[in-house]
Amino acid sequence: MATDSLTCGRSTVPVGPATQPVSQPTTEKPANEAPVDEDARNRAAVDEDNNDWAVLVAVVLPFAGLIAAIVLSWGWGVNLTALGIMLGMYLFSGLGITVGFHRYFTHRSFETVRPIQYLLAIAGSTAMQGSMLRWVAIHRRHHQHSDEENDPHSPHMFGTSFWAVMRGWFHAHMGWMWVHDGVPMARYVTDLLKDKTMTRVSNAFPWWVLIGILVPTAAGWLLTGTLWGALLGFVWGGLVRLFLVQHVTWSINSVCHIWGARPYVSKDESRNNPIFGILAFGEGWHNNHHAFPTSARHGLAWWQIDTSYMLIRTLELLGLAWKVRLPRPTALANKRVH
C-alpha cells in the first residue's frame, strides 16, 4: 500500500492511508513498556449506556445559560468583563479540544512535555464533551469508518432527500450521543490506557467540568467585587461558553461533512468550511485533516487560519513541542484534486 510522507523536524515519517490506526491490544509486552492498568481498562471498556440524562443535561444546561444571558442583558447590554471572561474560557477549553484531545491525544501529530500534556487534558475536559479517553476512542473510530456504516456520527446514512439530509445533519451534530452501539474502548485507546496518571486525569472529567464553571464565576467576582459580576461570570464564562464550544465542535461532525470544498482526495465526504475553520481554531479545514490525519496543521494554505497550529508552532519555538508532523509538498500535490 502506498504511503504519504510527513515531515517531523528534519526527518520524514511515512504515513498510511487517511485513517487513524486503531490501537490493538497485544499479548506480548516489550520489556520497557508499562503494563496496562487493568482496572482503568475495565472502567473504560464499559459503554455509557445509562448516560442519557447526563447527555441531556450537558446539552440543555448550556442552552439555558444562553437564554439567561439574553435575559440578563436585556436593557443593559452585554457586560464587557463577562464577555472577556467568556472569550478567555472559550480559548482555554476550545484549544484543549483541538490541540489536546484531537491533535495530540488522538493523532499524536506532535510531542510535548508532560506538564503540557496534563494541561491539554484538563483544558479539553472543561469543554464538557466527555472524558479524554472516550473522546479519543470515538474520534479514532470515526476516522477508521468515516462516512461508513460504523462511523459514530456520519450525516450520510439516511438518504439524499431534503429531510433525510436534515435528519443526517441532526444525527451527526448531536443525535449520535443518544445512540448506544458500544465503543470498544480497550481496542481504540490501548496506548492511552497504559498511562495510569493520564487515565486518572481523564476519569476526573466531572471535576474538571465543575472547575471550568467555578473559575469564570470566581473571576467575575474578583474583577468586579460583586455577586452580580460573579453571576455574569458563571452565565457567560461558564454556560454560554460551553454552549458555543459544544456546538462549534459538533459542527465539525455535521456541517463539515455536508457543506464546503474538497481540495484533497479522501475516502469520505469531509469538507473545508471557512466559517468553522475560524470558529473551531482550524478544525474546519476538515477535508485537509481527513486527507492528512496526522498533520499538526489543518490550514494547509497560507490563507487558511489555523489557531491551533499557531499554538503548536509557538510551543515548538519555545522548545516545549517537537516532532511536529506536516505534509511534504509531494504528498500535498499527490492528493490534490485536479
Coordinates of C-alpha atoms in Angstrom, one line a residue:
M1 CA 0.0 0.0 0.0
A2 CA 1.3 3.4 -0.9
T3 CA 2.1 5.8 1.8
D4 CA 2.3 9.6 2.1
S5 CA 5.1 11.4 3.9
L6 CA 5.0 14.0 6.6
T7 CA 8.0 15.9 7.9
C8 CA 8.9 16.0 11.5
G9 CA 11.7 18.5 12.1
R10 CA 14.4 17.3 9.8
S11 CA 13.1 13.7 9.5
T12 CA 10.5 12.2 7.3
V13 CA 7.7 10.0 8.7
P14 CA 5.8 7.6 6.4
V15 CA 2.1 7.8 7.0
G16 CA -0.5 5.3 5.7
P17 CA -4.0 6.0 4.3
A18 CA -6.2 8.8 5.6
T19 CA -7.4 6.9 8.7
Q20 CA -6.2 6.9 12.2
P21 CA -4.7 3.5 13.1
V22 CA -6.6 1.7 15.8
S23 CA -4.7 0.8 19.0
Q24 CA -4.7 -3.0 19.1
P25 CA -4.2 -4.9 22.4
T26 CA -1.3 -7.4 22.3
T27 CA -0.5 -10.4 24.3
E28 CA 3.2 -9.6 24.3
K29 CA 4.6 -6.6 26.0
P30 CA 8.0 -5.0 25.2
A31 CA 10.5 -5.2 28.1
N32 CA 10.4 -1.5 28.7
E33 CA 6.7 -1.0 28.2
A34 CA 4.5 0.0 31.2
P35 CA 1.7 -2.5 31.9
V36 CA -1.9 -1.6 31.1
D37 CA -3.9 -0.5 34.2
E38 CA -6.5 -3.3 34.1
D39 CA -8.9 -1.5 36.4
A40 CA -8.8 1.5 34.1
R41 CA -9.2 -0.7 31.1
N42 CA -12.3 -2.3 32.6
R43 CA -13.8 1.0 33.5
A44 CA -13.1 2.5 30.1
A45 CA -14.5 -0.6 28.3
V46 CA -18.0 -0.1 29.8
D47 CA -20.2 1.8 27.3
E48 CA -22.1 4.6 28.9
D49 CA -25.5 3.0 28.3
N50 CA -27.1 4.9 31.1
N51 CA -25.8 8.4 30.3
D52 CA -28.9 9.7 28.5
W53 CA -29.8 12.0 31.3
A54 CA -26.2 13.2 31.6
V55 CA -26.1 14.0 27.9
L56 CA -29.5 15.8 28.1
V57 CA -28.2 17.9 31.0
A58 CA -25.0 18.6 29.1
V59 CA -27.0 19.8 26.1
V60 CA -29.8 21.7 27.8
L61 CA -27.9 23.4 30.6
P62 CA -25.6 25.5 28.4
F63 CA -28.6 26.4 26.2
A64 CA -30.5 27.5 29.3
G65 CA -27.4 29.6 30.1
L66 CA -27.6 31.3 26.7
I67 CA -31.3 32.2 27.3
A68 CA -30.3 33.5 30.8
A69 CA -27.5 35.6 29.3
I70 CA -30.0 37.2 26.8
V71 CA -32.5 38.0 29.6
L72 CA -29.8 39.4 31.9
S73 CA -28.5 41.6 29.0
W74 CA -31.9 42.9 28.0
G75 CA -32.0 46.6 28.5
W76 CA -28.5 46.6 30.0
G77 CA -26.3 45.5 27.1
V78 CA -23.5 43.0 27.1
N79 CA -21.1 43.3 30.1
L80 CA -17.6 43.6 28.6
T81 CA -16.0 42.0 31.6
A82 CA -18.2 39.0 31.3
L83 CA -17.6 38.9 27.6
G84 CA -13.8 38.9 28.2
I85 CA -14.1 36.1 30.7
M86 CA -16.1 34.1 28.1
L87 CA -13.6 34.7 25.4
G88 CA -10.7 33.6 27.7
M89 CA -12.6 30.4 28.7
Y90 CA -13.6 29.7 25.1
L91 CA -9.9 29.8 24.1
F92 CA -8.9 27.6 27.0
S93 CA -11.5 24.8 26.6
G94 CA -11.7 25.1 22.8
L95 CA -7.9 24.8 22.3
G96 CA -8.0 22.0 24.9
I97 CA -10.2 20.1 22.5
T98 CA -8.5 21.0 19.2
V99 CA -4.8 20.9 20.3
G100 CA -5.2 18.5 23.2
F101 CA -7.9 15.9 22.7
H102 CA -7.7 16.0 18.9
R103 CA -4.2 16.7 17.5
Y104 CA -2.2 15.4 20.5
F105 CA -4.1 12.6 22.2
T106 CA -6.0 11.2 19.1
H107 CA -3.5 11.7 16.3
R108 CA -0.1 12.3 18.0
S109 CA 0.7 15.0 15.5
F110 CA 3.4 16.3 17.8
E111 CA 5.1 15.5 21.1
T112 CA 5.2 17.7 24.1
V113 CA 6.4 17.9 27.7
R114 CA 4.4 16.2 30.5
P115 CA 3.0 19.4 32.1
I116 CA 1.6 20.5 28.8
Q117 CA 0.0 17.1 28.3
Y118 CA -1.8 17.4 31.6
L119 CA -2.8 21.0 30.9
L120 CA -4.3 20.0 27.5
A121 CA -6.2 17.0 29.0
I122 CA -7.7 19.3 31.7
A123 CA -8.5 22.1 29.3
G124 CA -10.3 19.7 26.9
S125 CA -12.2 18.2 29.8
T126 CA -13.6 21.6 30.7
A127 CA -15.5 21.7 27.4
M128 CA -17.9 19.1 28.8
Q129 CA -17.7 16.7 25.8
G130 CA -16.9 13.6 27.8
S131 CA -13.7 12.2 29.2
M132 CA -10.5 12.4 27.2
L133 CA -10.3 8.6 26.8
R134 CA -13.8 8.3 25.5
W135 CA -13.5 11.3 23.2
V136 CA -10.3 9.9 21.6
A137 CA -11.8 6.4 21.2
I138 CA -14.9 7.8 19.4
H139 CA -12.8 10.0 17.1
R140 CA -10.4 7.2 16.2
R141 CA -13.4 5.1 15.3
H142 CA -14.7 7.9 13.2
H143 CA -11.5 8.1 11.2
Q144 CA -11.5 4.3 10.8
H145 CA -15.0 4.2 9.4
S146 CA -15.5 7.8 8.2
D147 CA -18.9 8.2 6.5
E148 CA -19.4 4.4 6.5
E149 CA -21.8 2.3 8.5
N150 CA -19.8 2.1 11.7
D151 CA -19.0 5.8 11.8
P152 CA -20.4 7.1 15.1
H153 CA -21.7 10.4 13.6
S154 CA -21.8 10.4 9.8
P155 CA -24.6 12.5 8.4
H156 CA -24.8 10.4 5.2
M157 CA -26.6 7.3 6.4
F158 CA -30.2 8.4 5.9
G159 CA -30.7 9.2 2.2
T160 CA -30.4 12.2 -0.1
S161 CA -33.8 13.9 0.2
F162 CA -34.0 17.2 1.9
W163 CA -35.5 15.8 5.1
A164 CA -33.0 12.9 5.0
V165 CA -30.1 15.4 4.9
M166 CA -31.6 17.3 7.8
R167 CA -32.0 14.1 9.8
G168 CA -28.4 13.2 9.0
W169 CA -27.3 16.7 10.0
F170 CA -29.0 16.4 13.4
H171 CA -27.7 12.9 13.9
A172 CA -24.1 14.0 13.2
H173 CA -24.5 17.1 15.2
M174 CA -25.8 15.7 18.5
G175 CA -28.3 12.9 17.9
W176 CA -25.5 10.3 17.8
M177 CA -24.8 10.9 21.5
W178 CA -28.1 9.1 22.3
V179 CA -27.2 6.0 20.2
H180 CA -25.6 3.2 22.3
D181 CA -23.7 1.0 19.9
G182 CA -20.9 0.1 22.3
V183 CA -17.4 1.7 21.6
P184 CA -14.7 -0.9 22.4
M185 CA -12.6 1.4 24.4
A186 CA -9.8 -1.1 25.1
R187 CA -9.4 -1.5 21.3
Y188 CA -9.1 2.2 20.4
V189 CA -7.2 3.7 23.3
T190 CA -4.9 0.9 24.5
D191 CA -1.9 3.2 24.1
L192 CA -3.5 5.8 26.5
L193 CA -4.7 3.2 29.0
K194 CA -1.1 2.3 29.7
D195 CA -0.6 5.7 31.2
K196 CA -2.1 5.4 34.7
T197 CA -1.7 9.0 35.6
M198 CA -3.3 10.3 32.4
T199 CA -6.1 7.8 32.9
R200 CA -6.8 9.3 36.3
V201 CA -6.9 12.7 34.8
S202 CA -9.4 11.5 32.2
N203 CA -11.5 9.8 34.8
A204 CA -11.7 13.0 36.8
F205 CA -13.6 14.6 33.9
P206 CA -16.7 15.7 36.0
W207 CA -14.4 17.6 38.4
W208 CA -12.7 19.4 35.6
V209 CA -16.1 20.4 34.2
L210 CA -17.1 21.8 37.6
I211 CA -13.8 23.7 37.9
G212 CA -14.3 25.1 34.4
I213 CA -17.6 26.6 35.6
L214 CA -16.3 27.8 39.0
V215 CA -13.2 29.6 37.6
P216 CA -15.1 32.1 35.5
T217 CA -17.6 32.6 38.3
A218 CA -14.7 33.4 40.7
A219 CA -13.1 35.6 38.0
G220 CA -16.3 37.6 37.7
W221 CA -16.4 38.2 41.4
L222 CA -12.7 39.1 41.7
L223 CA -12.8 41.5 38.7
T224 CA -16.0 43.3 39.8
G225 CA -16.1 42.7 43.6
T226 CA -19.8 42.0 43.3
L227 CA -22.2 39.0 43.3
W228 CA -23.7 40.4 40.1
G229 CA -20.2 40.1 38.5
A230 CA -19.9 36.5 39.7
L231 CA -23.4 35.7 38.3
L232 CA -22.4 37.1 34.9
G233 CA -19.1 35.2 35.0
F234 CA -21.0 32.0 35.7
V235 CA -23.5 32.6 32.9
W236 CA -21.2 33.9 30.2
G237 CA -17.8 32.3 31.0
G238 CA -19.4 29.1 32.2
L239 CA -22.7 28.2 30.4
V240 CA -22.6 30.4 27.3
R241 CA -19.0 29.4 26.7
L242 CA -20.0 25.7 27.0
F243 CA -22.8 26.2 24.5
L244 CA -20.5 27.8 21.9
V245 CA -17.7 25.3 22.3
Q246 CA -20.0 22.4 22.1
H247 CA -21.9 23.5 19.0
V248 CA -18.8 24.6 17.2
T249 CA -17.2 21.3 17.9
W250 CA -20.3 19.3 16.9
S251 CA -20.5 21.3 13.7
I252 CA -17.2 19.7 12.5
N253 CA -19.0 16.4 12.6
S254 CA -22.1 17.7 10.9
V255 CA -21.6 20.8 8.8
C256 CA -18.0 19.9 7.7
H257 CA -19.2 16.6 6.3
I258 CA -22.0 18.2 4.2
W259 CA -21.1 21.8 3.1
G260 CA -17.8 23.0 1.9
A261 CA -14.9 22.4 -0.5
R262 CA -12.9 19.2 -1.1
P263 CA -9.5 20.2 -2.4
Y264 CA -7.9 16.9 -1.5
V265 CA -8.7 13.2 -2.2
S266 CA -10.2 11.4 0.8
K267 CA -12.4 8.3 1.2
D268 CA -15.2 10.3 2.8
E269 CA -17.3 13.4 2.5
S270 CA -15.2 15.7 4.7
R271 CA -15.3 19.3 3.6
N272 CA -13.3 22.5 4.2
N273 CA -15.7 25.1 5.7
P274 CA -14.0 28.5 6.3
I275 CA -16.6 29.7 8.9
F276 CA -15.7 26.8 11.2
G277 CA -12.0 27.0 10.1
I278 CA -12.0 30.2 12.2
L279 CA -14.5 29.4 14.9
A280 CA -13.1 26.0 15.6
F281 CA -9.4 27.2 15.7
G282 CA -8.5 25.5 12.4
E283 CA -10.6 22.3 12.7
G284 CA -13.0 23.5 10.0
W285 CA -10.4 22.7 7.3
H286 CA -11.7 19.2 7.7
N287 CA -11.0 17.8 4.2
N288 CA -7.4 18.8 4.7
H289 CA -7.4 16.9 8.0
H290 CA -9.0 13.7 6.6
A291 CA -6.5 13.7 3.7
F292 CA -3.6 14.1 6.2
P293 CA -5.0 13.0 9.6
T294 CA -1.7 13.0 11.5
S295 CA -0.7 16.5 10.3
A296 CA -0.4 19.1 13.1
R297 CA -1.5 21.7 10.7
H298 CA -5.0 21.6 9.2
G299 CA -5.0 25.0 7.5
L300 CA -2.6 23.9 4.7
A301 CA -3.0 27.0 2.5
W302 CA -1.4 30.3 3.6
W303 CA -4.8 32.0 3.9
Q304 CA -6.4 29.1 6.0
I305 CA -6.3 30.4 9.5
D306 CA -5.3 27.7 11.9
T307 CA -5.1 29.0 15.5
S308 CA -4.4 25.5 16.9
Y309 CA -1.3 25.1 14.7
M310 CA -0.2 28.6 15.8
L311 CA -0.2 27.4 19.3
I312 CA 1.6 24.2 18.5
R313 CA 4.2 26.1 16.5
T314 CA 4.7 28.5 19.4
L315 CA 5.3 25.6 21.7
E316 CA 7.8 24.2 19.2
L317 CA 9.7 27.5 19.1
L318 CA 9.8 27.6 22.9
G319 CA 11.2 24.0 22.9
L320 CA 8.1 22.6 24.5
A321 CA 6.9 20.7 21.4
W322 CA 8.8 18.6 18.9
K323 CA 8.3 16.0 16.1
V324 CA 5.6 18.3 14.7
R325 CA 4.2 16.5 11.7
L326 CA 3.5 18.3 8.5
P327 CA 2.7 17.0 4.9
R328 CA 5.6 17.1 2.4
P329 CA 4.9 19.2 -0.7
T330 CA 4.9 16.0 -2.8
A331 CA 2.2 14.5 -0.6
L332 CA 0.1 17.6 -1.0
A333 CA 0.5 17.5 -4.8
N334 CA -0.3 13.8 -5.0
K335 CA -3.6 14.2 -3.1
R336 CA -4.8 17.5 -4.6
V337 CA -7.9 17.2 -6.7
H338 CA -7.2 18.4 -10.2

